CSV table of C-alpha atoms and ligand atoms in Angstrom, one decimal:
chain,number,residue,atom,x,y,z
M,1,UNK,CA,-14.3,20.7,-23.6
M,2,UNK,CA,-12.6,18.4,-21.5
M,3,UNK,CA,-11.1,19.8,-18.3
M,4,UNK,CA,-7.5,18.8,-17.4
M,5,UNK,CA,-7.5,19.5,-13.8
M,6,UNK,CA,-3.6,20.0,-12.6
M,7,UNK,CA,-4.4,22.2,-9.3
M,8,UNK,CA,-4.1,19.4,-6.9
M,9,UNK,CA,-2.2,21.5,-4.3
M,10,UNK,CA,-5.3,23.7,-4.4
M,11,UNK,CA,-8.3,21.0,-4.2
M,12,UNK,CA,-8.8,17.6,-5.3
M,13,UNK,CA,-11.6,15.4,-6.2
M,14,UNK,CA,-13.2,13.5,-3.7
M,15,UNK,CA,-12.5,9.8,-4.8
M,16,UNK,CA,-15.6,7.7,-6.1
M,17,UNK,CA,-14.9,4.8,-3.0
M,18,UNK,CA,-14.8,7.9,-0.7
M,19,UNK,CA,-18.3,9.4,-1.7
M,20,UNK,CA,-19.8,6.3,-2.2
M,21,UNK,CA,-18.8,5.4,1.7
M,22,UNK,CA,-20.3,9.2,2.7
M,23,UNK,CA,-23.4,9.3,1.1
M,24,UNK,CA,-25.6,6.9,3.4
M,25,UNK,CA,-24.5,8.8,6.4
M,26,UNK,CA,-26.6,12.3,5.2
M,27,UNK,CA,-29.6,10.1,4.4
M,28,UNK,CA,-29.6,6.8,6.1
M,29,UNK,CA,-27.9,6.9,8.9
M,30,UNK,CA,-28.0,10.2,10.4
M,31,UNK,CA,-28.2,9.5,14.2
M,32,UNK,CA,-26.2,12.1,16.4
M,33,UNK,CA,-23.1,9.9,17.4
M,34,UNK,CA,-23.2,10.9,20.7
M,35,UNK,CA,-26.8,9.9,21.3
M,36,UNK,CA,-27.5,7.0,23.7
M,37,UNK,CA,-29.8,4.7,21.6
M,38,UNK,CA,-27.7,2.3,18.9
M,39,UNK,CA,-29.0,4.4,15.9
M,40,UNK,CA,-26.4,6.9,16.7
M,41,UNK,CA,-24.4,4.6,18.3
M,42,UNK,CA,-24.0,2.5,14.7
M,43,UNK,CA,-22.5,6.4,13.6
M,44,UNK,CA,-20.1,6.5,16.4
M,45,UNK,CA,-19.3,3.0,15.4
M,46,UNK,CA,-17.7,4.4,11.9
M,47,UNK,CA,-16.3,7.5,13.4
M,48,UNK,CA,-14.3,4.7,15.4
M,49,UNK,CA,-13.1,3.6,12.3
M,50,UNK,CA,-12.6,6.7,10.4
M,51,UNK,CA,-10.3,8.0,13.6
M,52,UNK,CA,-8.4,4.5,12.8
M,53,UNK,CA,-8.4,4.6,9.2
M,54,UNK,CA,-6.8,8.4,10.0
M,55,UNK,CA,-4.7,7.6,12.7
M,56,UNK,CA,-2.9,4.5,10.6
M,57,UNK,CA,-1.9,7.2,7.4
M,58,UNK,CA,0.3,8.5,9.9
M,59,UNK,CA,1.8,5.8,12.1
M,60,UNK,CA,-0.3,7.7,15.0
M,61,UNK,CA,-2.8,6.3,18.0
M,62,UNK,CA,-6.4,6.6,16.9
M,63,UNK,CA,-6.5,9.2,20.5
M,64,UNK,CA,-3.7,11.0,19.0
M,65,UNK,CA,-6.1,12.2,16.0
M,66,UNK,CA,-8.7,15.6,16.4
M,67,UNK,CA,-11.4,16.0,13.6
M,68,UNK,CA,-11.6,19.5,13.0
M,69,UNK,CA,-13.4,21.5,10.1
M,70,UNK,CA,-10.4,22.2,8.0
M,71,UNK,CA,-6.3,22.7,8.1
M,72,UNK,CA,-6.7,26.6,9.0
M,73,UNK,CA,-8.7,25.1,12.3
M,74,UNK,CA,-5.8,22.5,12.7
M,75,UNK,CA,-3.4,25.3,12.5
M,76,UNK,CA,-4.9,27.8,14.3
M,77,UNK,CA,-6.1,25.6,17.1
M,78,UNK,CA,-2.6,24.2,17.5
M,79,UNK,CA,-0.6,27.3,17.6
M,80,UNK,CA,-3.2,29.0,19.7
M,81,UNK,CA,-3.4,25.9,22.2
M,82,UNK,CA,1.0,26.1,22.5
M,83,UNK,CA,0.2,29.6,24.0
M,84,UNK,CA,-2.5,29.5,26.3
M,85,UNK,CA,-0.4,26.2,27.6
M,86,UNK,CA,2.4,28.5,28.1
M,87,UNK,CA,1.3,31.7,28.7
M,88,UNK,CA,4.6,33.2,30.6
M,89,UNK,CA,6.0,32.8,26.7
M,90,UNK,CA,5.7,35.5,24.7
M,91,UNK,CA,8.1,34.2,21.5
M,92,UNK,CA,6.8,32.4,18.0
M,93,UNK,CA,9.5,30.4,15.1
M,94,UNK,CA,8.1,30.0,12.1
M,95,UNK,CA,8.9,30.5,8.6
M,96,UNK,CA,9.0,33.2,5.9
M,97,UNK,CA,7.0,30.7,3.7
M,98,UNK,CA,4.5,29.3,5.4
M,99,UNK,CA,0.4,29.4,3.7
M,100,UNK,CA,-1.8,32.2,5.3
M,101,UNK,CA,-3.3,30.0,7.8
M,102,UNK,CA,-0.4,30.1,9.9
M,103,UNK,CA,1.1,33.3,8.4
M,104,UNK,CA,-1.8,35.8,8.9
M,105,UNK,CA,-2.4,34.2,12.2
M,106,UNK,CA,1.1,35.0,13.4
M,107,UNK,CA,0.9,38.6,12.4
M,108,UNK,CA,-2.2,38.8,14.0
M,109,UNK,CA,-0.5,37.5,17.1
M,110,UNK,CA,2.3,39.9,16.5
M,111,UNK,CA,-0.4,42.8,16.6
M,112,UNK,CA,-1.3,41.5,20.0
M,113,UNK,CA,2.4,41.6,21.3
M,114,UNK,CA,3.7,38.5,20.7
M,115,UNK,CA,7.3,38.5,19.2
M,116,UNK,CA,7.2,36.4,16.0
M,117,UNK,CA,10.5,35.1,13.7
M,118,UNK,CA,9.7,34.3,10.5
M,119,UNK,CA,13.3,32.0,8.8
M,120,UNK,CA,14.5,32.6,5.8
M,121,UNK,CA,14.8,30.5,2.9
M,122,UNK,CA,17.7,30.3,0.5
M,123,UNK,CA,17.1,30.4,-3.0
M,124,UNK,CA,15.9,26.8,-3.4
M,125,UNK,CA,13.4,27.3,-0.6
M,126,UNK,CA,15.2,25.1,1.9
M,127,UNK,CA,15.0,26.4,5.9
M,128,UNK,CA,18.0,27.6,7.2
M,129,UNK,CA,18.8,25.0,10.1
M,130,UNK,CA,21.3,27.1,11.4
M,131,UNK,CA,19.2,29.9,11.8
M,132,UNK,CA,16.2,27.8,13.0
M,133,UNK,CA,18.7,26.8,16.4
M,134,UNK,CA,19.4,30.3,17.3
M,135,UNK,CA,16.4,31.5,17.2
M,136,UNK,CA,14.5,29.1,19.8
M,137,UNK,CA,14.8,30.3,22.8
M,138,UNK,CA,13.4,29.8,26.1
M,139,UNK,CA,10.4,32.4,25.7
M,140,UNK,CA,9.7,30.4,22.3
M,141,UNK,CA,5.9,28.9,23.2
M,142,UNK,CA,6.2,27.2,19.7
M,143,UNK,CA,8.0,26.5,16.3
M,144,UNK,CA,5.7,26.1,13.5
M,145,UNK,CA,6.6,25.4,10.3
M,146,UNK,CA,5.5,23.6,7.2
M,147,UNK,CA,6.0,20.1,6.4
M,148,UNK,CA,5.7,20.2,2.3
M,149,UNK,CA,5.3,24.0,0.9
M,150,UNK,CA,1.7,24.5,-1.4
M,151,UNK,CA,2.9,26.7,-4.1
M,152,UNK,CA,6.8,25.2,-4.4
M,153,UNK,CA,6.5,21.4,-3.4
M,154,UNK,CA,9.6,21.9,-1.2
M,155,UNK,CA,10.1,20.3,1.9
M,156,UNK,CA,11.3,20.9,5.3
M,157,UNK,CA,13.4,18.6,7.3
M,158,UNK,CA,10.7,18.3,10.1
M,159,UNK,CA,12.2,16.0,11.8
M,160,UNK,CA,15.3,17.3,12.6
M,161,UNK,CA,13.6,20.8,13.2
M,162,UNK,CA,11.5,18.9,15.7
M,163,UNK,CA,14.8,17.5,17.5
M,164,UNK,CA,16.2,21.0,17.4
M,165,UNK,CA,13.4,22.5,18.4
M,166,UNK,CA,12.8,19.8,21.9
M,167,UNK,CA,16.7,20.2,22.8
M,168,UNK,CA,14.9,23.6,23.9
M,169,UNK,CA,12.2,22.8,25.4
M,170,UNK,CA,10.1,24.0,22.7
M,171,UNK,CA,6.7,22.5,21.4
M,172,UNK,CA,7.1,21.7,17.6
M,173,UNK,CA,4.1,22.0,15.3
M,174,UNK,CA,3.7,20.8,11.7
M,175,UNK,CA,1.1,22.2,9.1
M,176,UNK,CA,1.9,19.0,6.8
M,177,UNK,CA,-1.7,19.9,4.8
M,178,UNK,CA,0.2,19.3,1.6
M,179,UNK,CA,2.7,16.2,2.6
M,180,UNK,CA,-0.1,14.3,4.0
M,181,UNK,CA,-1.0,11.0,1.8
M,182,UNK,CA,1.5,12.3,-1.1
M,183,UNK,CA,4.8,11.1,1.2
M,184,UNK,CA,4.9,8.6,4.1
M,185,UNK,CA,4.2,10.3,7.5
M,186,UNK,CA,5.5,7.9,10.6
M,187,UNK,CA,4.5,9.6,14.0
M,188,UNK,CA,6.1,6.3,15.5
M,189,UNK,CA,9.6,8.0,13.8
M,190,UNK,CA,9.5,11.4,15.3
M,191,UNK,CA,8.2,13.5,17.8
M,192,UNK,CA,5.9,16.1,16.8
M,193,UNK,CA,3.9,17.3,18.9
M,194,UNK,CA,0.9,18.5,16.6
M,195,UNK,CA,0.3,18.2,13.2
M,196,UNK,CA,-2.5,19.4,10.9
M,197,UNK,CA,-3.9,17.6,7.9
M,198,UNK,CA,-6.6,19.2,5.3
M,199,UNK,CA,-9.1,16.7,4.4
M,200,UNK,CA,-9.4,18.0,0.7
M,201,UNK,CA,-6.4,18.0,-0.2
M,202,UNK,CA,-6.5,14.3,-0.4
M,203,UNK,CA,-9.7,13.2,-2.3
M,204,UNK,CA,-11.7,13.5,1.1
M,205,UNK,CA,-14.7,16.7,0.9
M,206,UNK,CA,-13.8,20.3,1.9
M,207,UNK,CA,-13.9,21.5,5.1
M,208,UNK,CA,-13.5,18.4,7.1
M,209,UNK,CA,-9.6,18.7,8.8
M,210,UNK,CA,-7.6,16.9,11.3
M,211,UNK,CA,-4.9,17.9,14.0
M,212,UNK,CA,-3.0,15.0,15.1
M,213,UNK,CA,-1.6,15.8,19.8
M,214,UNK,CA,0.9,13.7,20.4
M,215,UNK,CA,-0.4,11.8,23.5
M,216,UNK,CA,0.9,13.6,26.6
M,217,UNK,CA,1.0,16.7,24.8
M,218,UNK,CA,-0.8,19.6,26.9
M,219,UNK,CA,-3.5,21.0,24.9
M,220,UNK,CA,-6.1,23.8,25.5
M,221,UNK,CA,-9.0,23.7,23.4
M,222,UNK,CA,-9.7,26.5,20.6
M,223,UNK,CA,-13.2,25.4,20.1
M,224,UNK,CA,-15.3,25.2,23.8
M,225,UNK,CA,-18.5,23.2,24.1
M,226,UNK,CA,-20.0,20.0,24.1
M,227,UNK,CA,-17.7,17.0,24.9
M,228,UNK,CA,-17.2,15.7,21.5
M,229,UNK,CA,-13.6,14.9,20.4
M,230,UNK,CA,-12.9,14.2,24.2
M,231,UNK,CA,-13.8,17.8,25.0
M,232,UNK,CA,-10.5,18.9,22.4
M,233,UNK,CA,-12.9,20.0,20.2
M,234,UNK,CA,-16.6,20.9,20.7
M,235,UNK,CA,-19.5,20.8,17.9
M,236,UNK,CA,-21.2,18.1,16.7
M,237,UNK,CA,-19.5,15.9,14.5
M,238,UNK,CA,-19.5,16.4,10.9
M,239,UNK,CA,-20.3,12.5,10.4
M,240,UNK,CA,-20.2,12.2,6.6
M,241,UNK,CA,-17.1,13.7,5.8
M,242,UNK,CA,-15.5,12.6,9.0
M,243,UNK,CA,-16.7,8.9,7.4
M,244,UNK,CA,-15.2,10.0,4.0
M,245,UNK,CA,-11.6,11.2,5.2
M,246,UNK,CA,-11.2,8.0,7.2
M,247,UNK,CA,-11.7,6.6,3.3
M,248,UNK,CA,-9.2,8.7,1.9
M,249,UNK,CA,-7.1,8.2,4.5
M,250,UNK,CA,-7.0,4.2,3.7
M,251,UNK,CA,-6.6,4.6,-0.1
M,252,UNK,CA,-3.9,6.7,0.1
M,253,UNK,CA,-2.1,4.5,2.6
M,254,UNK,CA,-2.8,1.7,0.2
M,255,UNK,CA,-1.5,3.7,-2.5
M,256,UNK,CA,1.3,6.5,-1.9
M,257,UNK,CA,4.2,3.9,-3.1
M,258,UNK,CA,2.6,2.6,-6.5
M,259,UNK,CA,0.4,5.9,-7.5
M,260,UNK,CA,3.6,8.2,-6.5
M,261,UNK,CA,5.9,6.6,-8.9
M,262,UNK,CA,3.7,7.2,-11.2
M,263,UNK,CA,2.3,11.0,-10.6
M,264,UNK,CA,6.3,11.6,-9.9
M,265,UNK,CA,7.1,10.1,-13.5
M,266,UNK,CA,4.3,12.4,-15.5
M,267,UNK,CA,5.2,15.5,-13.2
M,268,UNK,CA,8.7,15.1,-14.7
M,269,UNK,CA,7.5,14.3,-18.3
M,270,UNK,CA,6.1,17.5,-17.9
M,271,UNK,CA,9.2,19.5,-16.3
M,272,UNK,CA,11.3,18.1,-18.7
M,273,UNK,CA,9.4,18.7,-21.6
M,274,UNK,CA,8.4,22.0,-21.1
M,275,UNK,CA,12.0,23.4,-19.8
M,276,UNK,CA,13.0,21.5,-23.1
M,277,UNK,CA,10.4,23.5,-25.6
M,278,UNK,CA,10.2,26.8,-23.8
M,279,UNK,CA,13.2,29.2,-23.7
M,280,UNK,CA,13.8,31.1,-20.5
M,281,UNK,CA,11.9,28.8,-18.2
M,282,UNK,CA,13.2,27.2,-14.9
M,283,UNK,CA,12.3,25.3,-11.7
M,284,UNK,CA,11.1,27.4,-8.6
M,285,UNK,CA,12.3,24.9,-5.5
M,286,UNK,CA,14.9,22.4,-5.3
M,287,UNK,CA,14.8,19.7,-6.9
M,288,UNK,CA,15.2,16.9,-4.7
M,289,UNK,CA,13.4,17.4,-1.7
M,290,UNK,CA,10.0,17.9,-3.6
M,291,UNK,CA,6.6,16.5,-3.2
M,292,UNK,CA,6.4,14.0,-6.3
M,293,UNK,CA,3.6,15.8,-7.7
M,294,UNK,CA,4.5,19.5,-7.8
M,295,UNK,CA,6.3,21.6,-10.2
M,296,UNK,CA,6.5,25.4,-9.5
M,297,UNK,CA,7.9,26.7,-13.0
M,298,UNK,CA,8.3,30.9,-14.3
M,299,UNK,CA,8.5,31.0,-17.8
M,300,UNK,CA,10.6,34.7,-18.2
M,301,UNK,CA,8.8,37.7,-19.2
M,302,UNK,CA,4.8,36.7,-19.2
M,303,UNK,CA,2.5,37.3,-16.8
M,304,UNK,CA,1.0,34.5,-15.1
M,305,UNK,CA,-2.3,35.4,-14.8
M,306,UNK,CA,-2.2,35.6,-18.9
M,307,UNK,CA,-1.0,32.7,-19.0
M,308,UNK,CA,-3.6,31.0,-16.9
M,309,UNK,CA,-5.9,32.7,-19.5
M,310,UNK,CA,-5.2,31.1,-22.0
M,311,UNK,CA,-4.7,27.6,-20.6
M,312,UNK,CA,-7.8,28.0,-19.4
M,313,UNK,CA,-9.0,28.7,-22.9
M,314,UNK,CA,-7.7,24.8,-23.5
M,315,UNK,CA,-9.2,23.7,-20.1
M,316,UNK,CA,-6.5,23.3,-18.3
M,317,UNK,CA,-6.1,24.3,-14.6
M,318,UNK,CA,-2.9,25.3,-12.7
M,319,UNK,CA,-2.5,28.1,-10.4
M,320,UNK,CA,0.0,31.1,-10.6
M,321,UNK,CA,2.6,32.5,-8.1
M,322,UNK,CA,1.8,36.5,-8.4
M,323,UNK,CA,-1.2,37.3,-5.9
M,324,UNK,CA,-3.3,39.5,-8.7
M,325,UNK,CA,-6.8,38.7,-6.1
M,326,UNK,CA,-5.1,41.1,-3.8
M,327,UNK,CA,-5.4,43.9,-6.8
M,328,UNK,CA,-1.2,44.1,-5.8
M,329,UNK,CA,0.2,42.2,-8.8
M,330,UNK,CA,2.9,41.2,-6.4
M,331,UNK,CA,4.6,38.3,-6.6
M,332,UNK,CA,3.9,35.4,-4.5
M,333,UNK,CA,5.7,36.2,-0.4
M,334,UNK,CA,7.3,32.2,-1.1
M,335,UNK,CA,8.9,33.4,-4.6
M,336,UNK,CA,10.2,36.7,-2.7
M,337,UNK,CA,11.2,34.9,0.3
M,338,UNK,CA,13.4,32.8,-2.1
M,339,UNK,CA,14.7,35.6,-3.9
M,340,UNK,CA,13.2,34.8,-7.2
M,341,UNK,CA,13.9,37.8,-9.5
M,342,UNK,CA,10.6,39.8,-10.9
M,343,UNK,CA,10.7,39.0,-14.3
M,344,UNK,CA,10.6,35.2,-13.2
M,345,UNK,CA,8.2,35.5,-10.1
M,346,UNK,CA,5.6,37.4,-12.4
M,347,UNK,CA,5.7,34.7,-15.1
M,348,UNK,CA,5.3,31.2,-12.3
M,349,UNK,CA,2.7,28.9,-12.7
M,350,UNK,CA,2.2,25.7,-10.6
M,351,UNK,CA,1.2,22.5,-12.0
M,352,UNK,CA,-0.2,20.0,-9.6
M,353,UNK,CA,-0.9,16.5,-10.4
M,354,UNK,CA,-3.1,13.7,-8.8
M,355,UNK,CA,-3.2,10.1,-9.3
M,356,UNK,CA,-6.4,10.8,-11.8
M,357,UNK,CA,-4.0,12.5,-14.1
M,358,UNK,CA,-3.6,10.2,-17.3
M,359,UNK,CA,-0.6,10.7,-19.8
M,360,UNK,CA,-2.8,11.6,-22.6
M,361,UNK,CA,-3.5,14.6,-20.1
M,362,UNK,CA,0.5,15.5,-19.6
M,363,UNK,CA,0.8,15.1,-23.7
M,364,UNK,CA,-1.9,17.8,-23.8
M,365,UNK,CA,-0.6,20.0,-21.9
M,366,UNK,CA,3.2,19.8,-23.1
M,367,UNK,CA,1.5,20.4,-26.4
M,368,UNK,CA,0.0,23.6,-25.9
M,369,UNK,CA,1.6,25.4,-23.3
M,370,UNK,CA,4.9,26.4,-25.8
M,371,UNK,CA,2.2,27.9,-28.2
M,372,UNK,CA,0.7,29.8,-25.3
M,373,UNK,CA,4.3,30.9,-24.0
M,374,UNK,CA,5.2,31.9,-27.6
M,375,UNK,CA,1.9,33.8,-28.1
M,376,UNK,CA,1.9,36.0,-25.4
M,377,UNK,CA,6.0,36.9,-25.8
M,378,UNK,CA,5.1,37.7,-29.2
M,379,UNK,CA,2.7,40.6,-28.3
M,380,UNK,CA,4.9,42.0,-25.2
M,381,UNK,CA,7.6,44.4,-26.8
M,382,UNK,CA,10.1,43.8,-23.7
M,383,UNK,CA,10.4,40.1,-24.6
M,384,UNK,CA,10.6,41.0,-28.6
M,385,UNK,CA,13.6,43.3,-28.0
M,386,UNK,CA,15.3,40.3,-25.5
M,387,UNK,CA,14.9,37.7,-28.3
M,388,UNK,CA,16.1,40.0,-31.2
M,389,UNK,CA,18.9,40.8,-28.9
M,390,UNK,CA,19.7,37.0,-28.1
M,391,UNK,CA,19.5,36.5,-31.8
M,392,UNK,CA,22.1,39.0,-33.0
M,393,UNK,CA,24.5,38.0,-30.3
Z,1,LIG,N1,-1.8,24.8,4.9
Z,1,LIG,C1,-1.3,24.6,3.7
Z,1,LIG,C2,0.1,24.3,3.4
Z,1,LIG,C3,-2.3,24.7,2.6
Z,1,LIG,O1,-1.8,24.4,1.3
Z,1,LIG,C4,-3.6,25.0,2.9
Z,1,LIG,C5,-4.6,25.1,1.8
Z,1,LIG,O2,-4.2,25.4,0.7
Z,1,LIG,C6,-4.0,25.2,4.2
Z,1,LIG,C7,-3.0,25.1,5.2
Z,1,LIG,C8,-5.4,25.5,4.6
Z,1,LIG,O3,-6.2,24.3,4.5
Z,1,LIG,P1,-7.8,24.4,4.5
Z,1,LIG,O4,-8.1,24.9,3.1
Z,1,LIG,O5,-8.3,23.1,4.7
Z,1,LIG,O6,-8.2,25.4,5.5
């Protein structure tokens, strides 16, 4: 069976050019880069190029860019570093939405006395600006919040939050793991201070990460030892995938514009066509300020995690927005923070597409899904009774 992979916001494939550029540097060329003699030196050569390669995706200065092992690190190292930089402040902004790396570490913090605001979101998932000025104050050590959201697509207005956010003399970070390489990212525009990318969430391997300091920024390491990374960021470098996310980096610089057109054109082929076939289905997320290749949609009166079932029956792969792993069955906290009624938030799935998605794939999909849908409404009694009550109205 073939799979038809639309979980992008979840992991992608690492891209053919991007493994093929790895692979020598497990076997071949595995000098330490920090070693003296010019077999290691040839891997610090490419770790050169990789921190370019990086560094150019977002408009940034190669000495601007931090491998780490993964976007949590990025997160967590940033947030953490804004504190022990200012530790008279006792005060963190972020949002109600934000993914567990910077979520659970906040309430973590909060359990260690730190006074955290989590913003609200109205019901299309957009910040409240308003509310985001009031709350930084001059105890604020840092405002945190998301660039692009993972289970919704919806994105933030960083750059004025960053504005707002500096009028107060607050440090403004950006977990932009799911923006990064799907829209354009122009440090040279704005003035984030830190901003953390996931390597594998743009065709580059798991657990390889980057957090981009804004030179000048003050920053106190997370991770203390050796002097790699400038002494930012201590361990031996993971050379391969550090290699391989300098790839990804350059492919998706080369191309966002042309692929994005196209991943944004099937990701509406399917939302239109499946809001089209399936009654009491809608959009989770405004529609406009989106990623181009996320669609967050609750089909009314099904359970997610059924529905997943039987997709995955077909071979297809999405994700849904009700946490069942937890054993809680409760909706995802991004659908609640938006105010997305039960019967909806219970029935969202994501779809996620990358540029390896083919139309034939979209076709499938918008095929089968309304005979899923219908399926699993025709054994649940609550939906019966809705539709025979629709009927006779
Ligand atoms: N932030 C966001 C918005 C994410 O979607 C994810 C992963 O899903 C992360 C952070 C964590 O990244 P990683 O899996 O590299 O730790």
């Amino acid at each position: 069976m073939k799979t038809v992979y639309l979980d992008n916001n979840a992991t992608t494939q690492v891209a053919p050019e991007v493994l093929e550029t790895m692979f020598p540097y497990f076997h071949d060329f595995y000098g330490n880069p920090s070693s003296m003699h010019s077999f290691g030196g040839q891997v610090a050569k490419k770790l050169r190029e990789a921190r370019e390669q990086a560094a150019a995706l977002i408009g940034a200065l190669p000495d601007e860019i931090i491998f780490t092992s993964c976007g949590t690190e990025s997160d967590n190292a940033a947030i953490r570093s804004a504190l022990a930089t200012h530790p008279e402040r006792r005060h963190i902004v972020t949002s109600r939405v934000e993914h567990p790396a910077v979520r659970s570490l906040c309430a973590n913090l909060a359990d260690q006395g730190y006074r955290i605001t989590e913003l609200p979101v109205d019901k299309s998932g957009l910040l409240d600006m308003e509310q985001l000025e009031r709350s930084l104050t001059p105890d604020t050590a840092v405002a945190s919040l998301m660039w692009a959201n993972n289970e919704t697509g919806v994105i933030f207005p960083v750059e004025k939050a960053v504005e707002l956010a500096h009028e107060r003399g607050v440090p403004f970070h950006t977990d932009a793991v799911q923006s990064t390489g799907k829209i354009p990212i122009d440090m040279k525009k704005n003035v984030i201070d830190m901003l953390s990318i996931s390597g594998h969430k743009l065709h580059a391997p798991k657990g390889i990460g980057i957090l981009y300091i804004r030179r000048g920024t003050r920053f106190t390491p997370f991770m203390i030892g050796g002097h790699q990374e400038k002494g930012r960021r201590g361990g031996t470098e993971n050379t391969p995938s550090i290699i391989g996310l300098g790839k990804a980096c350059e492919l998706a610089a080369r191309n966002m514009e042309t692929e994005n057109t196209r991943v944004k054109r099937l990701r509406d082929k399917l939302e239109t066509a499946l809001l089209e076939r399936i009654p009491q289905s809608r959009v989770n997320g405004d529609l406009l300020q989106r990623l181009p290749n996320t669609t967050n949609i609750s089909f009314e009166y099904v359970e997610g995690e059924a529905i997943l079932l039987l997709m995955n029956e077909y071979g297809i792969c999405a994700s849904s927005g009700s946490a069942c792993t937890s054993g809680s069955l409760q909706p995802s906290h991004v659908l609640r923070a938006m105010g997305v009624p039960f019967t909806m938030a219970h029935g969202s799935i994501r779809f996620s597409l990358s540029v390896y998605n083919t139309e034939e794939e979209i076709d499938f999909v918008i095929e089968k899904l309304p005979v899923i849908i219908e399926r699993l409404r025709g054994m649940s009694p609550f939906w019966t009774s809705v539709a025979q009550a629709c009927a006779s109205s």
